[in-house]
């Protein structure tokens, strides 16, 4: 039995859509954090704070599908920290030189908040797209 209406097999489509649920899925949440680390590294490299080679390597390896979610979940359970297991995992995927620059100068809240804004932007785009479809249908009905 689902603990909330959005996860309910019976009621989920009454409160959300498949596309919106995907935007706020675990996969998309973690990818939004990875995208934030990539953007941070690229911006820091552009300013000469970290090596460009390290930023490029972080970008090349920051993909949710390359992460072992069972390992991440187990580490989160141990640490109660949402990001440290992923930082450690991404650090293992890149060279030691690139690994030391992951999360450089950021706080946990910086990454979580920015990731949520990436997801929120995608949600807003979906809402606007759906609103435009609705408005077109309403206009057609009004013209009839």
mmCIF file of N, CA, C and O in Angstrom, residues 2-100:
data_model
loop_
_atom_site.group_PDB
_atom_site.id
_atom_site.type_symbol
_atom_site.label_atom_id
_atom_site.label_comp_id
_atom_site.label_asym_id
_atom_site.label_seq_id
_atom_site.Cartn_x
_atom_site.Cartn_y
_atom_site.Cartn_z
ATOM 1 N N UNK A 2 0.535 2.200 -0.803
ATOM 2 C CA UNK A 2 1.309 3.437 -0.910
ATOM 3 C C UNK A 2 1.116 4.287 0.338
ATOM 4 O O UNK A 2 0.055 4.315 0.939
ATOM 5 N N UNK A 3 2.180 4.999 0.691
ATOM 6 C CA UNK A 3 2.113 5.858 1.871
ATOM 7 C C UNK A 3 1.594 7.259 1.541
ATOM 8 O O UNK A 3 1.350 8.055 2.430
ATOM 9 N N UNK A 4 1.448 7.556 0.255
ATOM 10 C CA UNK A 4 0.925 8.860 -0.139
ATOM 11 C C UNK A 4 0.238 8.732 -1.499
ATOM 12 O O UNK A 4 0.503 7.789 -2.246
ATOM 13 N N UNK A 5 -0.616 9.699 -1.828
ATOM 14 C CA UNK A 5 -1.383 9.595 -3.086
ATOM 15 C C UNK A 5 -0.520 9.579 -4.351
ATOM 16 O O UNK A 5 -0.892 8.970 -5.345
ATOM 17 N N UNK A 6 0.630 10.221 -4.334
ATOM 18 C CA UNK A 6 1.460 10.289 -5.533
ATOM 19 C C UNK A 6 2.048 8.921 -5.858
ATOM 20 O O UNK A 6 2.216 8.569 -7.018
ATOM 21 N N UNK A 7 2.340 8.112 -4.834
ATOM 22 C CA UNK A 7 2.875 6.768 -5.054
ATOM 23 C C UNK A 7 1.780 5.714 -5.211
ATOM 24 O O UNK A 7 2.068 4.564 -5.512
ATOM 25 N N UNK A 8 0.548 6.094 -5.005
ATOM 26 C CA UNK A 8 -0.563 5.155 -5.083
ATOM 27 C C UNK A 8 -0.762 4.644 -6.497
ATOM 28 O O UNK A 8 -0.830 5.423 -7.448
ATOM 29 N N UNK A 9 -0.850 3.342 -6.642
ATOM 30 C CA UNK A 9 -1.123 2.744 -7.948
ATOM 31 C C UNK A 9 -2.517 3.158 -8.421
ATOM 32 O O UNK A 9 -2.749 3.383 -9.605
ATOM 33 N N UNK A 10 -3.422 3.309 -7.488
ATOM 34 C CA UNK A 10 -4.810 3.636 -7.813
ATOM 35 C C UNK A 10 -4.997 5.126 -8.076
ATOM 36 O O UNK A 10 -5.636 5.524 -9.047
ATOM 37 N N UNK A 11 -4.430 5.990 -7.223
ATOM 38 C CA UNK A 11 -4.732 7.419 -7.270
ATOM 39 C C UNK A 11 -3.639 8.307 -7.861
ATOM 40 O O UNK A 11 -3.857 9.507 -8.018
ATOM 41 N N UNK A 12 -2.474 7.752 -8.199
ATOM 42 C CA UNK A 12 -1.353 8.603 -8.586
ATOM 43 C C UNK A 12 -1.653 9.553 -9.744
ATOM 44 O O UNK A 12 -1.186 10.681 -9.753
ATOM 45 N N UNK A 13 -2.458 9.119 -10.705
ATOM 46 C CA UNK A 13 -2.755 9.983 -11.843
ATOM 47 C C UNK A 13 -3.778 11.069 -11.520
ATOM 48 O O UNK A 13 -3.981 11.983 -12.324
ATOM 49 N N UNK A 14 -4.399 10.984 -10.367
ATOM 50 C CA UNK A 14 -5.310 12.042 -9.925
ATOM 51 C C UNK A 14 -4.530 13.232 -9.365
ATOM 52 O O UNK A 14 -5.029 14.348 -9.324
ATOM 53 N N UNK A 15 -3.303 12.990 -8.901
ATOM 54 C CA UNK A 15 -2.518 14.014 -8.217
ATOM 55 C C UNK A 15 -1.257 14.419 -8.967
ATOM 56 O O UNK A 15 -0.605 15.388 -8.608
ATOM 57 N N UNK A 16 -0.906 13.668 -9.984
ATOM 58 C CA UNK A 16 0.321 13.946 -10.706
ATOM 59 C C UNK A 16 0.242 13.267 -12.078
ATOM 60 O O UNK A 16 -0.749 12.649 -12.417
ATOM 61 N N UNK A 17 1.290 13.407 -12.853
ATOM 62 C CA UNK A 17 1.374 12.727 -14.144
ATOM 63 C C UNK A 17 2.671 11.916 -14.167
ATOM 64 O O UNK A 17 3.589 12.161 -13.373
ATOM 65 N N UNK A 18 2.736 10.990 -15.097
ATOM 66 C CA UNK A 18 3.950 10.183 -15.226
ATOM 67 C C UNK A 18 5.166 11.074 -15.479
ATOM 68 O O UNK A 18 6.233 10.873 -14.895
ATOM 69 N N UNK A 19 5.007 12.073 -16.346
ATOM 70 C CA UNK A 19 6.126 12.975 -16.649
ATOM 71 C C UNK A 19 6.569 13.776 -15.430
ATOM 72 O O UNK A 19 7.766 13.954 -15.204
ATOM 73 N N UNK A 20 5.619 14.257 -14.644
ATOM 74 C CA UNK A 20 5.968 15.035 -13.453
ATOM 75 C C UNK A 20 6.620 14.130 -12.401
ATOM 76 O O UNK A 20 7.588 14.538 -11.750
ATOM 77 N N UNK A 21 6.101 12.921 -12.248
ATOM 78 C CA UNK A 21 6.716 11.993 -11.291
ATOM 79 C C UNK A 21 8.154 11.682 -11.690
ATOM 80 O O UNK A 21 9.028 11.546 -10.841
ATOM 81 N N UNK A 22 8.404 11.580 -12.989
ATOM 82 C CA UNK A 22 9.771 11.313 -13.456
ATOM 83 C C UNK A 22 10.691 12.475 -13.096
ATOM 84 O O UNK A 22 11.825 12.258 -12.658
ATOM 85 N N UNK A 23 10.231 13.691 -13.259
ATOM 86 C CA UNK A 23 11.039 14.863 -12.932
ATOM 87 C C UNK A 23 11.483 14.834 -11.472
ATOM 88 O O UNK A 23 12.602 15.213 -11.141
ATOM 89 N N UNK A 24 10.609 14.361 -10.583
ATOM 90 C CA UNK A 24 10.928 14.343 -9.161
ATOM 91 C C UNK A 24 11.291 12.942 -8.660
ATOM 92 O O UNK A 24 11.229 12.666 -7.463
ATOM 93 N N UNK A 25 11.718 12.080 -9.583
ATOM 94 C CA UNK A 25 12.139 10.726 -9.222
ATOM 95 C C UNK A 25 13.528 10.763 -8.575
ATOM 96 O O UNK A 25 14.261 11.755 -8.669
ATOM 97 N N UNK A 26 13.895 9.651 -7.933
ATOM 98 C CA UNK A 26 15.242 9.530 -7.362
ATOM 99 C C UNK A 26 16.297 9.737 -8.443
ATOM 100 O O UNK A 26 17.293 10.437 -8.224
ATOM 101 N N UNK A 27 16.077 9.130 -9.596
ATOM 102 C CA UNK A 27 17.041 9.237 -10.691
ATOM 103 C C UNK A 27 17.273 10.697 -11.081
ATOM 104 O O UNK A 27 18.418 11.139 -11.200
ATOM 105 N N UNK A 28 16.196 11.426 -11.269
ATOM 106 C CA UNK A 28 16.326 12.823 -11.678
ATOM 107 C C UNK A 28 16.883 13.697 -10.556
ATOM 108 O O UNK A 28 17.622 14.650 -10.824
ATOM 109 N N UNK A 29 16.541 13.381 -9.315
ATOM 110 C CA UNK A 29 17.086 14.153 -8.201
ATOM 111 C C UNK A 29 18.600 13.995 -8.144
ATOM 112 O O UNK A 29 19.332 14.982 -8.069
ATOM 113 N N UNK A 30 19.058 12.758 -8.191
ATOM 114 C CA UNK A 30 20.498 12.519 -8.138
ATOM 115 C C UNK A 30 21.183 13.113 -9.370
ATOM 116 O O UNK A 30 22.235 13.741 -9.261
ATOM 117 N N UNK A 31 20.581 12.953 -10.551
ATOM 118 C CA UNK A 31 21.192 13.535 -11.747
ATOM 119 C C UNK A 31 21.251 15.050 -11.651
ATOM 120 O O UNK A 31 22.214 15.665 -12.105
ATOM 121 N N UNK A 32 20.255 15.669 -11.037
ATOM 122 C CA UNK A 32 20.297 17.133 -10.885
ATOM 123 C C UNK A 32 21.457 17.552 -9.977
ATOM 124 O O UNK A 32 22.082 18.587 -10.209
ATOM 125 N N UNK A 33 21.748 16.747 -8.953
ATOM 126 C CA UNK A 33 22.916 17.040 -8.108
ATOM 127 C C UNK A 33 24.205 16.845 -8.899
ATOM 128 O O UNK A 33 25.120 17.671 -8.814
ATOM 129 N N UNK A 34 24.267 15.785 -9.684
ATOM 130 C CA UNK A 34 25.445 15.559 -10.528
ATOM 131 C C UNK A 34 25.619 16.709 -11.522
ATOM 132 O O UNK A 34 26.736 17.202 -11.728
ATOM 133 N N UNK A 35 24.519 17.143 -12.115
ATOM 134 C CA UNK A 35 24.580 18.278 -13.051
ATOM 135 C C UNK A 35 25.066 19.547 -12.354
ATOM 136 O O UNK A 35 25.775 20.360 -12.961
ATOM 137 N N UNK A 36 24.698 19.710 -11.096
ATOM 138 C CA UNK A 36 25.144 20.870 -10.331
ATOM 139 C C UNK A 36 26.649 20.802 -10.088
ATOM 140 O O UNK A 36 27.356 21.805 -10.253
ATOM 141 N N UNK A 37 27.151 19.620 -9.727
ATOM 142 C CA UNK A 37 28.600 19.477 -9.552
ATOM 143 C C UNK A 37 29.339 19.735 -10.856
ATOM 144 O O UNK A 37 30.406 20.348 -10.849
ATOM 145 N N UNK A 38 28.778 19.288 -11.962
ATOM 146 C CA UNK A 38 29.394 19.533 -13.270
ATOM 147 C C UNK A 38 29.435 21.033 -13.552
ATOM 148 O O UNK A 38 30.480 21.582 -13.933
ATOM 149 N N UNK A 39 28.311 21.711 -13.371
ATOM 150 C CA UNK A 39 28.251 23.156 -13.628
ATOM 151 C C UNK A 39 29.222 23.910 -12.718
ATOM 152 O O UNK A 39 29.902 24.852 -13.165
ATOM 153 N N UNK A 40 29.287 23.501 -11.460
ATOM 154 C CA UNK A 40 30.216 24.125 -10.515
ATOM 155 C C UNK A 40 31.658 23.933 -10.990
ATOM 156 O O UNK A 40 32.428 24.905 -11.058
ATOM 157 N N UNK A 41 32.012 22.707 -11.337
ATOM 158 C CA UNK A 41 33.378 22.434 -11.786
ATOM 159 C C UNK A 41 33.716 23.198 -13.064
ATOM 160 O O UNK A 41 34.815 23.764 -13.186
ATOM 161 N N UNK A 42 32.771 23.246 -14.004
ATOM 162 C CA UNK A 42 33.010 23.978 -15.255
ATOM 163 C C UNK A 42 33.195 25.479 -14.991
ATOM 164 O O UNK A 42 34.087 26.112 -15.576
ATOM 165 N N UNK A 43 32.370 26.035 -14.105
ATOM 166 C CA UNK A 43 32.495 27.464 -13.779
ATOM 167 C C UNK A 43 33.816 27.737 -13.060
ATOM 168 O O UNK A 43 34.488 28.747 -13.348
ATOM 169 N N UNK A 44 34.196 26.858 -12.152
ATOM 170 C CA UNK A 44 35.458 27.045 -11.428
ATOM 171 C C UNK A 44 36.649 26.903 -12.376
ATOM 172 O O UNK A 44 37.628 27.651 -12.256
ATOM 173 N N UNK A 45 36.558 25.992 -13.332
ATOM 174 C CA UNK A 45 37.639 25.837 -14.307
ATOM 175 C C UNK A 45 37.746 27.081 -15.187
ATOM 176 O O UNK A 45 38.854 27.554 -15.470
ATOM 177 N N UNK A 46 36.599 27.606 -15.575
ATOM 178 C CA UNK A 46 36.591 28.815 -16.417
ATOM 179 C C UNK A 46 37.281 29.979 -15.708
ATOM 180 O O UNK A 46 37.950 30.800 -16.344
ATOM 181 N N UNK A 47 37.138 30.028 -14.388
ATOM 182 C CA UNK A 47 37.749 31.103 -13.598
ATOM 183 C C UNK A 47 39.168 30.766 -13.139
ATOM 184 O O UNK A 47 39.789 31.540 -12.415
ATOM 185 N N UNK A 48 39.666 29.585 -13.523
ATOM 186 C CA UNK A 48 41.025 29.195 -13.166
ATOM 187 C C UNK A 48 41.170 28.680 -11.733
ATOM 188 O O UNK A 48 42.281 28.575 -11.228
ATOM 189 N N UNK A 49 40.052 28.342 -11.104
ATOM 190 C CA UNK A 49 40.092 27.864 -9.716
ATOM 191 C C UNK A 49 40.485 26.394 -9.662
ATOM 192 O O UNK A 49 41.216 25.970 -8.762
ATOM 193 N N UNK A 50 39.989 25.616 -10.613
ATOM 194 C CA UNK A 50 40.355 24.200 -10.698
ATOM 195 C C UNK A 50 40.822 23.922 -12.131
ATOM 196 O O UNK A 50 40.492 24.677 -13.051
ATOM 197 N N UNK A 51 41.571 22.850 -12.344
ATOM 198 C CA UNK A 51 42.028 22.536 -13.710
ATOM 199 C C UNK A 51 40.862 22.172 -14.629
ATOM 200 O O UNK A 51 39.945 21.450 -14.230
ATOM 201 N N UNK A 52 40.913 22.650 -15.868
ATOM 202 C CA UNK A 52 39.879 22.336 -16.846
ATOM 203 C C UNK A 52 39.792 20.832 -17.085
ATOM 204 O O UNK A 52 38.715 20.283 -17.248
ATOM 205 N N UNK A 53 40.934 20.171 -17.085
ATOM 206 C CA UNK A 53 40.961 18.720 -17.284
ATOM 207 C C UNK A 53 40.138 18.014 -16.203
ATOM 208 O O UNK A 53 39.408 17.062 -16.496
ATOM 209 N N UNK A 54 40.232 18.471 -14.972
ATOM 210 C CA UNK A 54 39.458 17.876 -13.873
ATOM 211 C C UNK A 54 37.965 18.124 -14.088
ATOM 212 O O UNK A 54 37.147 17.220 -13.911
ATOM 213 N N UNK A 55 37.609 19.335 -14.472
ATOM 214 C CA UNK A 55 36.200 19.661 -14.724
ATOM 215 C C UNK A 55 35.637 18.809 -15.856
ATOM 216 O O UNK A 55 34.506 18.316 -15.759
ATOM 217 N N UNK A 56 36.421 18.625 -16.897
ATOM 218 C CA UNK A 56 35.966 17.813 -18.031
ATOM 219 C C UNK A 56 35.793 16.351 -17.629
ATOM 220 O O UNK A 56 34.851 15.684 -18.067
ATOM 221 N N UNK A 57 36.681 15.857 -16.783
ATOM 222 C CA UNK A 57 36.568 14.473 -16.323
ATOM 223 C C UNK A 57 35.345 14.293 -15.418
ATOM 224 O O UNK A 57 34.631 13.292 -15.531
ATOM 225 N N UNK A 58 35.097 15.251 -14.562
ATOM 226 C CA UNK A 58 33.900 15.210 -13.712
ATOM 227 C C UNK A 58 32.657 15.169 -14.602
ATOM 228 O O UNK A 58 31.746 14.360 -14.392
ATOM 229 N N UNK A 59 32.622 16.016 -15.613
ATOM 230 C CA UNK A 59 31.483 16.049 -16.539
ATOM 231 C C UNK A 59 31.298 14.707 -17.234
ATOM 232 O O UNK A 59 30.179 14.219 -17.397
ATOM 233 N N UNK A 60 32.389 14.094 -17.647
ATOM 234 C CA UNK A 60 32.320 12.827 -18.389
ATOM 235 C C UNK A 60 31.805 11.673 -17.522
ATOM 236 O O UNK A 60 31.243 10.711 -18.051
ATOM 237 N N UNK A 61 31.968 11.768 -16.219
ATOM 238 C CA UNK A 61 31.620 10.648 -15.332
ATOM 239 C C UNK A 61 30.354 10.879 -14.508
ATOM 240 O O UNK A 61 29.914 9.981 -13.792
ATOM 241 N N UNK A 62 29.755 12.043 -14.586
ATOM 242 C CA UNK A 62 28.616 12.391 -13.721
ATOM 243 C C UNK A 62 27.291 11.963 -14.350
ATOM 244 O O UNK A 62 26.482 12.795 -14.768
ATOM 245 N N UNK A 63 27.069 10.661 -14.399
ATOM 246 C CA UNK A 63 25.851 10.110 -14.998
ATOM 247 C C UNK A 63 25.213 9.121 -14.042
ATOM 248 O O UNK A 63 25.854 8.147 -13.624
ATOM 249 N N UNK A 64 23.968 9.349 -13.728
ATOM 250 C CA UNK A 64 23.237 8.511 -12.780
ATOM 251 C C UNK A 64 23.346 7.031 -13.118
ATOM 252 O O UNK A 64 23.526 6.198 -12.229
ATOM 253 N N UNK A 65 23.240 6.690 -14.394
ATOM 254 C CA UNK A 65 23.229 5.279 -14.780
ATOM 255 C C UNK A 65 24.546 4.567 -14.465
ATOM 256 O O UNK A 65 24.597 3.336 -14.428
ATOM 257 N N UNK A 66 25.617 5.320 -14.201
ATOM 258 C CA UNK A 66 26.899 4.725 -13.839
ATOM 259 C C UNK A 66 27.055 4.506 -12.339
ATOM 260 O O UNK A 66 28.074 3.996 -11.887
ATOM 261 N N UNK A 67 26.053 4.916 -11.576
ATOM 262 C CA UNK A 67 26.108 4.799 -10.119
ATOM 263 C C UNK A 67 25.424 3.518 -9.660
ATOM 264 O O UNK A 67 24.414 3.113 -10.220
ATOM 265 N N UNK A 68 25.970 2.902 -8.631
ATOM 266 C CA UNK A 68 25.375 1.719 -8.020
ATOM 267 C C UNK A 68 24.410 2.208 -6.939
ATOM 268 O O UNK A 68 24.836 2.588 -5.840
ATOM 269 N N UNK A 69 23.120 2.208 -7.261
ATOM 270 C CA UNK A 69 22.137 2.779 -6.329
ATOM 271 C C UNK A 69 22.021 1.975 -5.043
ATOM 272 O O UNK A 69 21.722 2.552 -3.994
ATOM 273 N N UNK A 70 22.272 0.678 -5.101
ATOM 274 C CA UNK A 70 22.246 -0.119 -3.872
ATOM 275 C C UNK A 70 23.364 0.324 -2.928
ATOM 276 O O UNK A 70 23.156 0.459 -1.719
ATOM 277 N N UNK A 71 24.536 0.564 -3.485
ATOM 278 C CA UNK A 71 25.665 1.034 -2.677
ATOM 279 C C UNK A 71 25.380 2.432 -2.125
ATOM 280 O O UNK A 71 25.649 2.701 -0.950
ATOM 281 N N UNK A 72 24.839 3.303 -2.958
ATOM 282 C CA UNK A 72 24.503 4.658 -2.513
ATOM 283 C C UNK A 72 23.489 4.596 -1.377
ATOM 284 O O UNK A 72 23.649 5.260 -0.344
ATOM 285 N N UNK A 73 22.436 3.807 -1.551
ATOM 286 C CA UNK A 73 21.394 3.678 -0.522
ATOM 287 C C UNK A 73 21.981 3.159 0.789
ATOM 288 O O UNK A 73 21.675 3.670 1.870
ATOM 289 N N UNK A 74 22.844 2.157 0.710
ATOM 290 C CA UNK A 74 23.464 1.590 1.913
ATOM 291 C C UNK A 74 24.316 2.636 2.626
ATOM 292 O O UNK A 74 24.291 2.729 3.867
ATOM 293 N N UNK A 75 25.055 3.423 1.866
ATOM 294 C CA UNK A 75 25.892 4.467 2.471
ATOM 295 C C UNK A 75 25.049 5.589 3.082
ATOM 296 O O UNK A 75 25.396 6.129 4.134
ATOM 297 N N UNK A 76 23.953 5.946 2.416
ATOM 298 C CA UNK A 76 23.068 6.971 2.986
ATOM 299 C C UNK A 76 22.472 6.466 4.297
ATOM 300 O O UNK A 76 22.365 7.214 5.270
ATOM 301 N N UNK A 77 22.123 5.198 4.329
ATOM 302 C CA UNK A 77 21.575 4.609 5.556
ATOM 303 C C UNK A 77 22.601 4.686 6.685
ATOM 304 O O UNK A 77 22.249 4.980 7.832
ATOM 305 N N UNK A 78 23.877 4.455 6.362
ATOM 306 C CA UNK A 78 24.943 4.505 7.371
ATOM 307 C C UNK A 78 25.228 5.933 7.839
ATOM 308 O O UNK A 78 25.439 6.183 9.013
ATOM 309 N N UNK A 79 25.270 6.864 6.882
ATOM 310 C CA UNK A 79 25.721 8.228 7.192
ATOM 311 C C UNK A 79 24.587 9.210 7.458
ATOM 312 O O UNK A 79 24.827 10.266 8.040
ATOM 313 N N UNK A 80 23.385 8.887 7.006
ATOM 314 C CA UNK A 80 22.247 9.816 7.075
ATOM 315 C C UNK A 80 22.552 11.118 6.340
ATOM 316 O O UNK A 80 21.983 12.158 6.648
ATOM 317 N N UNK A 81 23.449 11.055 5.382
ATOM 318 C CA UNK A 81 23.805 12.246 4.609
ATOM 319 C C UNK A 81 23.436 12.000 3.146
ATOM 320 O O UNK A 81 23.848 11.005 2.563
ATOM 321 N N UNK A 82 22.676 12.906 2.545
ATOM 322 C CA UNK A 82 22.209 12.667 1.172
ATOM 323 C C UNK A 82 23.283 12.761 0.099
ATOM 324 O O UNK A 82 23.152 12.144 -0.961
ATOM 325 N N UNK A 83 24.359 13.503 0.347
ATOM 326 C CA UNK A 83 25.339 13.736 -0.712
ATOM 327 C C UNK A 83 26.673 13.015 -0.551
ATOM 328 O O UNK A 83 27.291 12.650 -1.541
ATOM 329 N N UNK A 84 27.132 12.817 0.662
ATOM 330 C CA UNK A 84 28.465 12.241 0.859
ATOM 331 C C UNK A 84 28.654 10.914 0.121
ATOM 332 O O UNK A 84 29.699 10.718 -0.517
ATOM 333 N N UNK A 85 27.687 10.003 0.171
ATOM 334 C CA UNK A 85 27.887 8.747 -0.573
ATOM 335 C C UNK A 85 28.061 8.967 -2.079
ATOM 336 O O UNK A 85 28.832 8.256 -2.727
ATOM 337 N N UNK A 86 27.375 9.958 -2.611
ATOM 338 C CA UNK A 86 27.490 10.220 -4.044
ATOM 339 C C UNK A 86 28.812 10.915 -4.380
ATOM 340 O O UNK A 86 29.410 10.652 -5.426
ATOM 341 N N UNK A 87 29.247 11.784 -3.493
ATOM 342 C CA UNK A 87 30.557 12.417 -3.682
ATOM 343 C C UNK A 87 31.637 11.340 -3.677
ATOM 344 O O UNK A 87 32.516 11.323 -4.542
ATOM 345 N N UNK A 88 31.559 10.433 -2.711
ATOM 346 C CA UNK A 88 32.541 9.344 -2.628
ATOM 347 C C UNK A 88 32.484 8.462 -3.872
ATOM 348 O O UNK A 88 33.527 8.064 -4.406
ATOM 349 N N UNK A 89 31.296 8.170 -4.339
ATOM 350 C CA UNK A 89 31.148 7.299 -5.508
ATOM 351 C C UNK A 89 31.692 7.981 -6.760
ATOM 352 O O UNK A 89 32.432 7.369 -7.537
ATOM 353 N N UNK A 90 31.344 9.251 -6.960
ATOM 354 C CA UNK A 90 31.852 9.983 -8.124
ATOM 355 C C UNK A 90 33.371 10.108 -8.052
ATOM 356 O O UNK A 90 34.055 9.996 -9.071
ATOM 357 N N UNK A 91 33.884 10.278 -6.845
ATOM 358 C CA UNK A 91 35.330 10.368 -6.661
ATOM 359 C C UNK A 91 36.016 9.077 -7.105
ATOM 360 O O UNK A 91 37.117 9.112 -7.669
ATOM 361 N N UNK A 92 35.360 7.943 -6.887
ATOM 362 C CA UNK A 92 35.918 6.658 -7.331
ATOM 363 C C UNK A 92 35.889 6.519 -8.854
ATOM 364 O O UNK A 92 36.704 5.809 -9.424
ATOM 365 N N UNK A 93 34.940 7.192 -9.501
ATOM 366 C CA UNK A 93 34.806 7.064 -10.958
ATOM 367 C C UNK A 93 35.823 7.909 -11.729
ATOM 368 O O UNK A 93 36.084 7.634 -12.895
ATOM 369 N N UNK A 94 36.357 8.928 -11.097
ATOM 370 C CA UNK A 94 37.302 9.819 -11.769
ATOM 371 C C UNK A 94 38.720 9.574 -11.231
ATOM 372 O O UNK A 94 38.910 8.849 -10.264
ATOM 373 N N UNK A 95 39.683 10.207 -11.836
ATOM 374 C CA UNK A 95 41.063 10.092 -11.374
ATOM 375 C C UNK A 95 41.220 10.787 -10.019
ATOM 376 O O UNK A 95 40.403 11.653 -9.668
ATOM 377 N N UNK A 96 42.249 10.431 -9.267
ATOM 378 C CA UNK A 96 42.479 11.117 -7.984
ATOM 379 C C UNK A 96 42.623 12.632 -8.153
ATOM 380 O O UNK A 96 42.155 13.395 -7.308
ATOM 381 N N UNK A 97 43.237 13.057 -9.255
ATOM 382 C CA UNK A 97 43.399 14.502 -9.496
ATOM 383 C C UNK A 97 42.046 15.186 -9.657
ATOM 384 O O UNK A 97 41.802 16.239 -9.081
ATOM 385 N N UNK A 98 41.157 14.600 -10.442
ATOM 386 C CA UNK A 98 39.830 15.197 -10.631
ATOM 387 C C UNK A 98 38.978 15.041 -9.383
ATOM 388 O O UNK A 98 38.200 15.942 -9.034
ATOM 389 N N UNK A 99 39.123 13.918 -8.693
ATOM 390 C CA UNK A 99 38.300 13.643 -7.517
ATOM 391 C C UNK A 99 38.425 14.671 -6.414
ATOM 392 O O UNK A 99 37.453 14.963 -5.721
ATOM 393 N N UNK A 100 39.600 15.252 -6.271
ATOM 394 C CA UNK A 100 39.774 16.222 -5.180
ATOM 395 C C UNK A 100 39.038 17.545 -5.438
ATOM 396 O O UNK A 100 38.889 18.360 -4.533
#
